[in-house]
Amino acid sequence: MRILVVEDDITQLQPLQGALLKVGHIVDAAEDGETALWLMQQTDYDLLILDWMLPKISGISLCQQYRQAGKTSPVLILTAKDAILDKVSALDVGADDYLVKPFSLLELLARVRALGRRAPLWQGDKLELADLQLHLNTLTLKRQEITVQLSGREFQLLEYFLRHPQQVLTHDQIEQALWEWNRQPDSKAITMLVHRLRQRLQLVKAEDWLQTVYGIGYRLVAPESCDR
């Protein structure tokens, strides 16, 4: 998933960001509410993790503005506030979950997995299209008893396609989904990454599922003959 993490304490932000990256997520980070608001307006995130107390704009206000803009991705609030009324306030402005500091990274990652499973295509800890399965915990692709290990980037690209099945995704959309906002990939990076993913799909006899739409981008489509 592409995740925005907003935390003004760098000693908490760095390990949190590192843990999310390690399990295959794409992570943008901000240390104040104003920067976070700009990022939220520029990018479609699959999940937002917002500290309550932030410089310039609070996490609660960010959550509220996000919902008022019609955005539906899950929001997890982090805070030292542990009163019932605080939790009620966070949930009432649109947060989906609430984690009190200090917390363990293991618990936070479990909350992230749980929120990620709310997307329609998640089945347990895997994402599916017909009989093609992408396993979240192991970064593996599976079809018809064949299992293929993916690199972090290959996993992120396939996850993005599986979250948008049959939709043509442009180079710009893929770049925005897979690269942090302040990083510019090499001009051939996406083409090479798609080539590598096709090689992985070939191992499960699904390389033709990933189609090139010339002049526009790519889409992932399951053939009609595929068992469902």
Rosetta silent file (secondary structure, phi, psi, omega in degrees, C-alpha in Angstrom):
SEQUENCE: MRILVVEDDITQLQPLQGALLKVGHIVDAAEDGETALWLMQQTDYDLLILDWMLPKISGISLCQQYRQAGKTSPVLILTAKDAILDKVSALDVGADDYLVKPFSLLELLARVRALGRRAPLWQGDKLELADLQLHLNTLTLKRQEITVQLSGREFQLLEYFLRHPQQVLTHDQIEQALWEWNRQPDSKAITMLVHRLRQRLQLVKAEDWLQTVYGIGYRLVAPESCDR
SCORE:     score description
SCORE:     0.000 S_00000001
   1 L     0.000  153.960  171.167    0.000    0.000    0.000 S_00000001
   2 E   -93.516  121.812 -170.798    0.994    3.624   -0.403 S_00000001
   3 E  -123.633  138.162  171.442    0.931    5.144    3.078 S_00000001
   4 E  -103.361  123.293  177.456    1.297    8.700    4.387 S_00000001
   5 E  -112.456  126.054 -179.452    2.841    8.892    7.862 S_00000001
   6 E  -122.696  113.754 -176.476    2.673   12.226    9.699 S_00000001
   7 L  -152.948  125.642 -176.285    4.637   12.493   12.944 S_00000001
   8 L   -84.883  -13.369  177.945    6.558   15.517   14.232 S_00000001
   9 L   -91.327  106.576 -174.549    8.839   13.506   16.540 S_00000001
  10 H   -62.516  -27.610  179.333   11.649   12.280   14.287 S_00000001
  11 H   -71.168  -18.782  174.647   12.691    9.636   16.843 S_00000001
  12 H   -98.063  -33.134 -177.699    9.263    8.040   16.366 S_00000001
  13 H   -64.999  -46.213 -174.111    8.841    8.813   12.667 S_00000001
  14 H   -62.628  -48.548  178.161   12.025    7.105   11.471 S_00000001
  15 H   -65.447  -33.191  177.975   11.456    3.663   13.056 S_00000001
  16 H   -65.689  -46.418  178.654    7.806    3.754   12.022 S_00000001
  17 H   -62.438  -42.729 -179.432    8.690    4.610    8.445 S_00000001
  18 H   -62.931  -40.640 -179.455   11.434    1.974    8.420 S_00000001
  19 H   -65.478  -40.466 -179.691    9.107   -0.766    9.693 S_00000001
  20 H   -68.799  -39.804  177.497    6.483    0.009    7.032 S_00000001
  21 H   -63.956  -38.936 -176.132    9.090    0.071    4.249 S_00000001
  22 H   -63.002  -30.905 -179.593   10.530   -3.239    5.442 S_00000001
  23 L   -96.186   15.550  167.900    7.208   -5.029    4.958 S_00000001
  24 L    99.853    5.250  179.485    6.810   -3.714    1.407 S_00000001
  25 L   -84.111  159.493  172.554    4.793   -0.518    1.698 S_00000001
  26 E   -99.432  126.145 -169.640    5.507    2.737   -0.133 S_00000001
  27 E  -125.907  125.246  166.510    5.791    5.457    2.478 S_00000001
  28 E  -103.290  143.288 -177.316    5.673    9.241    2.291 S_00000001
  29 E  -128.221  147.417  175.689    6.469   11.047    5.522 S_00000001
  30 E  -141.500  152.389 -177.857    5.773   14.535    6.855 S_00000001
  31 L  -110.227    0.186  175.953    6.624   16.261   10.131 S_00000001
  32 L  -148.029  161.280 -174.268    3.889   18.913   10.177 S_00000001
  33 H   -67.659  -33.170 -178.437    0.247   19.220    9.235 S_00000001
  34 H   -66.070  -44.716  176.705    0.708   21.782    6.484 S_00000001
  35 H   -63.708  -41.547  179.766    3.103   19.562    4.530 S_00000001
  36 H   -60.771  -42.949 -179.439    0.821   16.586    5.112 S_00000001
  37 H   -61.361  -40.753  178.411   -2.191   18.477    3.757 S_00000001
  38 H   -62.887  -44.408  179.591   -0.266   19.335    0.590 S_00000001
  39 H   -62.902  -40.923 -179.479    0.759   15.688    0.131 S_00000001
  40 H   -63.573  -29.697  179.737   -2.827   14.522    0.692 S_00000001
  41 H   -81.307  -20.997 -176.860   -3.988   16.873   -2.066 S_00000001
  42 H   -93.376  -25.278 -167.448   -1.307   15.680   -4.502 S_00000001
  43 L  -134.142  144.911  173.550   -1.439   11.917   -4.006 S_00000001
  44 L   -91.141  113.732 -179.780   -3.995    9.155   -3.553 S_00000001
  45 L   -99.440  151.327  175.850   -3.003    7.169   -0.474 S_00000001
  46 L   -86.650  -20.686 -178.775   -4.263    3.738    0.549 S_00000001
  47 E  -159.289  142.104  175.332   -3.822    4.563    4.249 S_00000001
  48 E  -117.565  132.598  173.438   -3.038    7.610    6.398 S_00000001
  49 E  -116.595  112.301 -170.829   -1.278    7.394    9.783 S_00000001
  50 E  -120.474  125.151  169.073   -1.658   10.738   11.559 S_00000001
  51 E   -70.549  144.201 -178.139   -0.274   11.882   14.872 S_00000001
  52 L   -67.484  -53.613 -174.498   -2.907   13.897   16.741 S_00000001
  53 L   -90.465  106.981 -178.616   -0.636   16.724   17.927 S_00000001
  54 L  -130.799  150.798  173.031    1.153   18.254   14.931 S_00000001
  55 L   -65.134  144.869  172.301    2.628   21.689   14.174 S_00000001
  56 L    77.096  -57.651  177.109    0.458   24.012   12.014 S_00000001
  57 L  -136.527  129.735 -177.785   -2.497   21.642   11.476 S_00000001
  58 L   -72.459  159.870  177.127   -3.496   18.879   13.909 S_00000001
  59 H   -61.985  -36.487  178.506   -3.949   15.275   12.860 S_00000001
  60 H   -65.023  -41.758  177.968   -7.627   15.445   13.796 S_00000001
  61 H   -65.664  -38.789  176.788   -8.128   18.485   11.572 S_00000001
  62 H   -60.717  -44.587  179.542   -6.297   16.718    8.732 S_00000001
  63 H   -60.273  -44.656 -178.952   -8.571   13.702    9.117 S_00000001
  64 H   -62.723  -44.298  179.821  -11.630   15.922    9.088 S_00000001
  65 H   -65.986  -36.232  179.323  -10.505   17.793    5.959 S_00000001
  66 H   -61.997  -45.765  179.554   -9.652   14.488    4.261 S_00000001
  67 H   -68.103  -39.298  179.716  -13.177   13.159    4.832 S_00000001
  68 H   -64.277  -24.869  177.225  -14.778   16.450    3.813 S_00000001
  69 L   -81.605    1.064  177.468  -12.873   16.161    0.518 S_00000001
  70 L    85.281   10.593 -179.703  -14.655   12.854   -0.072 S_00000001
  71 L   -78.820  141.176 -172.548  -11.595   10.648    0.465 S_00000001
  72 L  -117.595   -2.825 -178.347  -12.372    7.173    1.763 S_00000001
  73 L   -62.850  151.052 -178.734   -9.017    5.502    2.530 S_00000001
  74 L   -62.168  148.325  177.343   -8.568    4.338    6.142 S_00000001
  75 E  -126.381  126.915  176.770   -7.106    6.746    8.702 S_00000001
  76 E  -111.066  124.786 -179.354   -5.218    5.616   11.821 S_00000001
  77 E   -98.398  132.166  174.722   -4.709    8.208   14.567 S_00000001
  78 E  -108.577  135.919 -179.448   -1.662    8.047   16.868 S_00000001
  79 E  -166.153  158.503  172.658   -1.767    9.944   20.142 S_00000001
  80 L   -85.683  -10.432  179.406   -0.847   10.026   23.810 S_00000001
  81 L   -71.673  127.592 -177.695   -4.468   10.915   24.589 S_00000001
  82 L  -126.794   11.824  178.515   -6.182    7.882   26.039 S_00000001
  83 L   -75.146  149.851  179.786   -9.481    9.232   27.373 S_00000001
  84 H   -56.792  -42.464 -178.109  -12.701    7.732   26.000 S_00000001
  85 H   -65.089  -32.140  176.341  -13.902   11.143   24.836 S_00000001
  86 H   -65.065  -45.156  179.682  -10.676   11.650   22.867 S_00000001
  87 H   -62.986  -40.735  178.487  -11.171    8.337   21.090 S_00000001
  88 H   -62.054  -41.934 -179.964  -14.798    9.214   20.378 S_00000001
  89 H   -61.243  -43.479 -179.229  -13.727   12.595   18.961 S_00000001
  90 H   -64.135  -44.799 -178.880  -11.216   10.952   16.621 S_00000001
  91 H   -67.752  -34.098 -178.385  -13.690    8.369   15.368 S_00000001
  92 H   -69.922  -25.291  178.408  -16.411   10.988   14.941 S_00000001
  93 L   -89.850    0.755  173.075  -14.296   13.106   12.572 S_00000001
  94 L   119.716    2.870  177.304  -13.668   10.078   10.359 S_00000001
  95 L   -69.776  149.482  179.163  -10.769    8.075   11.801 S_00000001
  96 L   -99.262  -22.448 -178.700  -10.993    4.302   11.357 S_00000001
  97 E  -154.219  167.525 -169.561   -8.665    3.312   14.162 S_00000001
  98 E  -149.736  125.268 -177.656   -6.865    4.818   17.142 S_00000001
  99 E  -127.999  124.918 -175.862   -3.573    3.760   18.722 S_00000001
 100 E   -88.313  134.331  176.869   -2.342    5.148   22.046 S_00000001
 101 L   -80.011  148.249   -7.129    1.351    5.943   22.541 S_00000001
 102 L   -76.557  149.582 -179.274    3.599    4.295   23.448 S_00000001
 103 L  -132.753  161.016  177.099    2.782    1.375   21.162 S_00000001
 104 L   -88.299  146.168  177.861    4.725   -1.554   19.740 S_00000001
 105 H   -63.393  -31.906  178.464    5.610   -1.571   16.059 S_00000001
 106 H   -61.539  -42.878  179.185    4.262   -5.122   15.866 S_00000001
 107 H   -66.937  -41.215  179.928    0.839   -3.911   16.983 S_00000001
 108 H   -62.285  -42.801  179.587    0.939   -0.980   14.588 S_00000001
 109 H   -64.271  -35.303  176.795    1.818   -3.256   11.649 S_00000001
 110 H   -65.633  -40.021  177.371   -1.059   -5.556   12.623 S_00000001
 111 H   -63.645  -40.419  179.177   -3.425   -2.555   12.643 S_00000001
 112 H   -62.349  -43.414  178.243   -2.118   -1.548    9.192 S_00000001
 113 H   -62.146  -42.304 -178.717   -2.762   -5.054    7.854 S_00000001
 114 H   -63.945  -42.482  179.335   -6.267   -5.028    9.316 S_00000001
 115 H   -67.761  -35.781  178.413   -7.086   -1.651    7.768 S_00000001
 116 H   -65.110  -30.337 -179.239   -5.634   -2.797    4.427 S_00000001
 117 L   -72.187   -8.784  179.398   -7.948   -5.801    4.413 S_00000001
 118 L   -73.564  -17.961  176.148  -10.945   -3.483    4.281 S_00000001
 119 L   -62.097  146.655 -170.280  -10.332   -2.933    0.578 S_00000001
 120 L   -58.042  -32.469 -172.640  -12.852   -5.007   -1.423 S_00000001
 121 L   -88.663   -5.976 -179.457  -10.412   -7.437   -3.008 S_00000001
 122 E   -70.715  131.921  174.156   -8.594   -8.493    0.146 S_00000001
 123 E  -125.884  103.127 -174.699   -9.307  -12.083    1.154 S_00000001
 124 L    65.239 -127.184  179.135   -7.563  -12.811    4.424 S_00000001
 125 L  -104.747   27.684  178.706   -3.950  -11.781    3.956 S_00000001
 126 E  -135.882  155.497  178.033   -3.956  -12.046    0.186 S_00000001
 127 E  -110.066  134.312 -171.214   -5.126  -10.006   -2.772 S_00000001
 128 E  -127.830  147.114  166.763   -6.793  -11.966   -5.569 S_00000001
 129 E  -139.267  113.956 -171.063   -7.734  -11.687   -9.217 S_00000001
 130 L    51.975 -124.830 -179.045   -9.355  -14.898  -10.497 S_00000001
 131 L  -100.226   14.822  175.420   -6.935  -17.631   -9.364 S_00000001
 132 E   -91.374  129.639 -176.763   -3.938  -15.315   -9.128 S_00000001
 133 E  -125.396  137.184  172.829   -2.998  -14.554   -5.523 S_00000001
 134 E  -115.849  118.661 -176.041   -0.642  -11.998   -4.020 S_00000001
 135 E   -93.955  123.826 -174.779    0.267  -12.776   -0.413 S_00000001
 136 L   -66.615  -44.780 -172.035    0.850   -9.727    1.760 S_00000001
 137 L   -73.491  -29.148 -174.608    2.945  -11.260    4.509 S_00000001
 138 L  -109.481   -3.119 -176.724    5.401  -13.170    2.304 S_00000001
 139 L    54.041   42.818 -178.407    5.525  -10.920   -0.800 S_00000001
 140 E  -117.788  149.494  175.397    4.792  -13.983   -2.909 S_00000001
 141 E  -102.976  136.229 -178.601    2.769  -14.572   -6.053 S_00000001
 142 E  -137.864  136.252  172.587    0.832  -17.841   -6.243 S_00000001
 143 E  -154.364  131.474  176.604   -1.197  -19.557   -8.941 S_00000001
 144 L    48.277   52.041  174.835   -2.109  -23.221   -9.371 S_00000001
 145 L    69.649    4.559  175.581    0.232  -24.413   -6.615 S_00000001
 146 E  -100.924  128.179 -179.306    3.212  -22.497   -8.046 S_00000001
 147 E  -115.639  133.384 -177.888    4.670  -19.890   -5.706 S_00000001
 148 E  -125.647  129.621  176.795    7.027  -17.138   -6.855 S_00000001
 149 E   -80.737  132.885  179.438    8.971  -14.793   -4.589 S_00000001
 150 L  -107.688  152.480  170.445    8.777  -11.124   -5.624 S_00000001
 151 L   -74.526  169.949  179.787   11.144   -8.256   -4.924 S_00000001
 152 H   -58.596  -46.450 -179.550    9.771   -5.281   -2.995 S_00000001
 153 H   -66.339  -41.723  178.614    9.215   -3.203   -6.134 S_00000001
 154 H   -61.433  -42.080  177.647    7.646   -6.108   -8.055 S_00000001
 155 H   -60.710  -46.411 -178.035    5.283   -6.693   -5.126 S_00000001
 156 H   -62.147  -40.322 -179.562    4.326   -3.010   -4.985 S_00000001
 157 H   -67.796  -45.300 -179.780    3.599   -2.883   -8.718 S_00000001
 158 H   -65.446  -38.724  176.955    1.503   -6.066   -8.709 S_00000001
 159 H   -59.530  -42.267 -179.750   -0.368   -4.870   -5.613 S_00000001
 160 H   -63.735  -43.840  178.004   -1.164   -1.610   -7.433 S_00000001
 161 H   -63.525  -41.371 -177.552   -2.455   -3.481  -10.488 S_00000001
 162 H   -68.784  -26.955  175.780   -4.524   -5.820   -8.320 S_00000001
 163 H   -78.121  -13.150  178.776   -6.120   -2.895   -6.528 S_00000001
 164 L  -132.895   58.741 -175.822   -7.129   -1.498   -9.939 S_00000001
 165 L   -62.899  140.202  177.444   -8.000   -4.598  -12.003 S_00000001
 166 L    67.972    0.163  179.429   -8.792   -4.053  -15.689 S_00000001
 167 L   -91.198  133.425  176.302   -8.035   -0.332  -15.320 S_00000001
 168 L   -74.126  122.515 -178.914   -5.477    1.183  -17.671 S_00000001
 169 E  -109.839  124.400 -177.554   -2.756    2.712  -15.504 S_00000001
 170 E   -79.213  167.473  175.522   -0.519    5.326  -17.077 S_00000001
 171 H   -57.891  -41.611 -178.952    3.204    5.775  -16.483 S_00000001
 172 H   -63.506  -41.589  179.401    2.398    8.889  -14.441 S_00000001
 173 H   -64.067  -42.682  179.856   -0.080    6.996  -12.252 S_00000001
 174 H   -65.887  -41.405  178.246    2.402    4.183  -11.641 S_00000001
 175 H   -60.955  -44.295 -179.086    5.152    6.669  -10.861 S_00000001
 176 H   -66.436  -33.438 -177.164    2.929    8.480   -8.384 S_00000001
 177 H   -76.767  -32.064 -170.363    1.837    5.221   -6.756 S_00000001
 178 H  -106.200  -17.969 -177.728    5.279    3.638   -6.374 S_00000001
 179 L  -113.753  142.010  176.956    7.733    6.467   -5.843 S_00000001
 180 L   -59.901  153.942 -169.080    7.836    8.908   -2.959 S_00000001
 181 L   -61.909  -26.384 -176.909    6.696   12.380   -3.957 S_00000001
 182 L  -100.368   16.212  179.684   10.189   13.916   -3.886 S_00000001
 183 L  -121.272  135.995 -178.580   11.873   11.170   -5.919 S_00000001
 184 L  -110.612  117.169  179.682   12.062   10.971   -9.692 S_00000001
 185 L   -71.857  159.750  173.078   12.576    7.500  -11.185 S_00000001
 186 L   -57.614  149.406 -174.449   14.861    6.863  -14.140 S_00000001
 187 L   -58.981  -27.664 -179.278   13.056    7.367  -17.468 S_00000001
 188 L  -102.354    6.411 -172.604   13.114    3.615  -18.177 S_00000001
 189 H   -62.311  -43.341 -177.202   12.458    2.469  -14.614 S_00000001
 190 H   -69.453  -41.913  178.157    8.752    1.703  -15.062 S_00000001
 191 H   -59.627  -43.171 -179.716    9.269   -0.096  -18.373 S_00000001
 192 H   -68.303  -37.232  179.660   11.991   -2.240  -16.815 S_00000001
 193 H   -67.465  -41.107  176.884    9.889   -2.935  -13.717 S_00000001
 194 H   -62.416  -40.592  178.103    6.919   -4.041  -15.844 S_00000001
 195 H   -60.137  -44.181  179.598    9.286   -6.310  -17.809 S_00000001
 196 H   -65.135  -38.927  179.561   10.528   -7.890  -14.574 S_00000001
 197 H   -66.759  -38.502  177.382    6.979   -8.412  -13.314 S_00000001
 198 H   -60.543  -37.975  178.513    6.020  -10.085  -16.592 S_00000001
 199 H   -62.910  -38.935  177.303    8.933  -12.478  -16.095 S_00000001
 200 H   -67.344  -42.161  179.454    7.560  -13.373  -12.663 S_00000001
 201 H   -65.495  -30.000  177.936    4.046  -13.794  -14.082 S_00000001
 202 H   -61.270  -33.397 -178.982    5.478  -16.048  -16.785 S_00000001
 203 H   -65.756  -24.096  176.140    6.519  -18.492  -14.063 S_00000001
 204 L  -110.220   19.474  176.608    2.829  -18.956  -13.177 S_00000001
 205 L    57.889   43.630  179.505    1.745  -18.844  -16.856 S_00000001
 206 L  -133.129   23.215 -176.452    0.044  -15.469  -16.491 S_00000001
 207 H   -65.059  -28.734 -179.444    2.395  -13.165  -18.397 S_00000001
 208 H   -77.874   -5.741  176.713   -0.334  -12.303  -20.920 S_00000001
 209 H   -69.786  -29.217 -178.245   -2.548  -10.963  -18.091 S_00000001
 210 E   -93.115  102.037 -171.430   -0.370   -7.856  -17.948 S_00000001
 211 E  -101.220  143.116  173.346   -1.241   -6.009  -21.139 S_00000001
 212 E   -91.631  126.764  174.343    0.429   -3.013  -22.756 S_00000001
 213 E  -104.113  100.156 -167.708   -1.966   -0.324  -23.962 S_00000001
 214 L   -58.462  132.354 -179.714    0.267    1.408  -26.477 S_00000001
 215 L    82.977   -6.286 -177.537    0.736    5.106  -25.967 S_00000001
 216 L  -124.093  -61.290 -177.189   -1.083    5.037  -22.617 S_00000001
 217 E   172.882 -132.140 -174.941    0.147    2.468  -20.103 S_00000001
 218 E  -142.000  159.461  172.010   -0.683   -1.009  -18.801 S_00000001
 219 E  -147.234  154.058  178.086   -3.562   -3.007  -17.338 S_00000001
 220 E  -108.921  119.873 -175.797   -3.959   -6.327  -15.551 S_00000001
 221 L  -132.931  131.774  174.193   -6.780   -8.467  -16.905 S_00000001
 222 L   -84.027  133.395  179.237   -7.723  -12.069  -16.128 S_00000001
 223 L   -64.897  149.773 -178.094   -8.686  -14.029  -19.271 S_00000001
 224 L   -61.355  -27.998 -177.752  -12.339  -15.073  -19.498 S_00000001
 225 L   -76.606   -9.316 -175.413  -11.308  -18.717  -19.669 S_00000001
 226 L   -70.346  137.715  177.471   -9.588  -18.495  -16.305 S_00000001
 227 L   -65.869  139.638  178.939  -11.237  -20.472  -13.509 S_00000001
 228 L  -120.485    0.000    0.000  -12.774  -18.283  -10.814 S_00000001
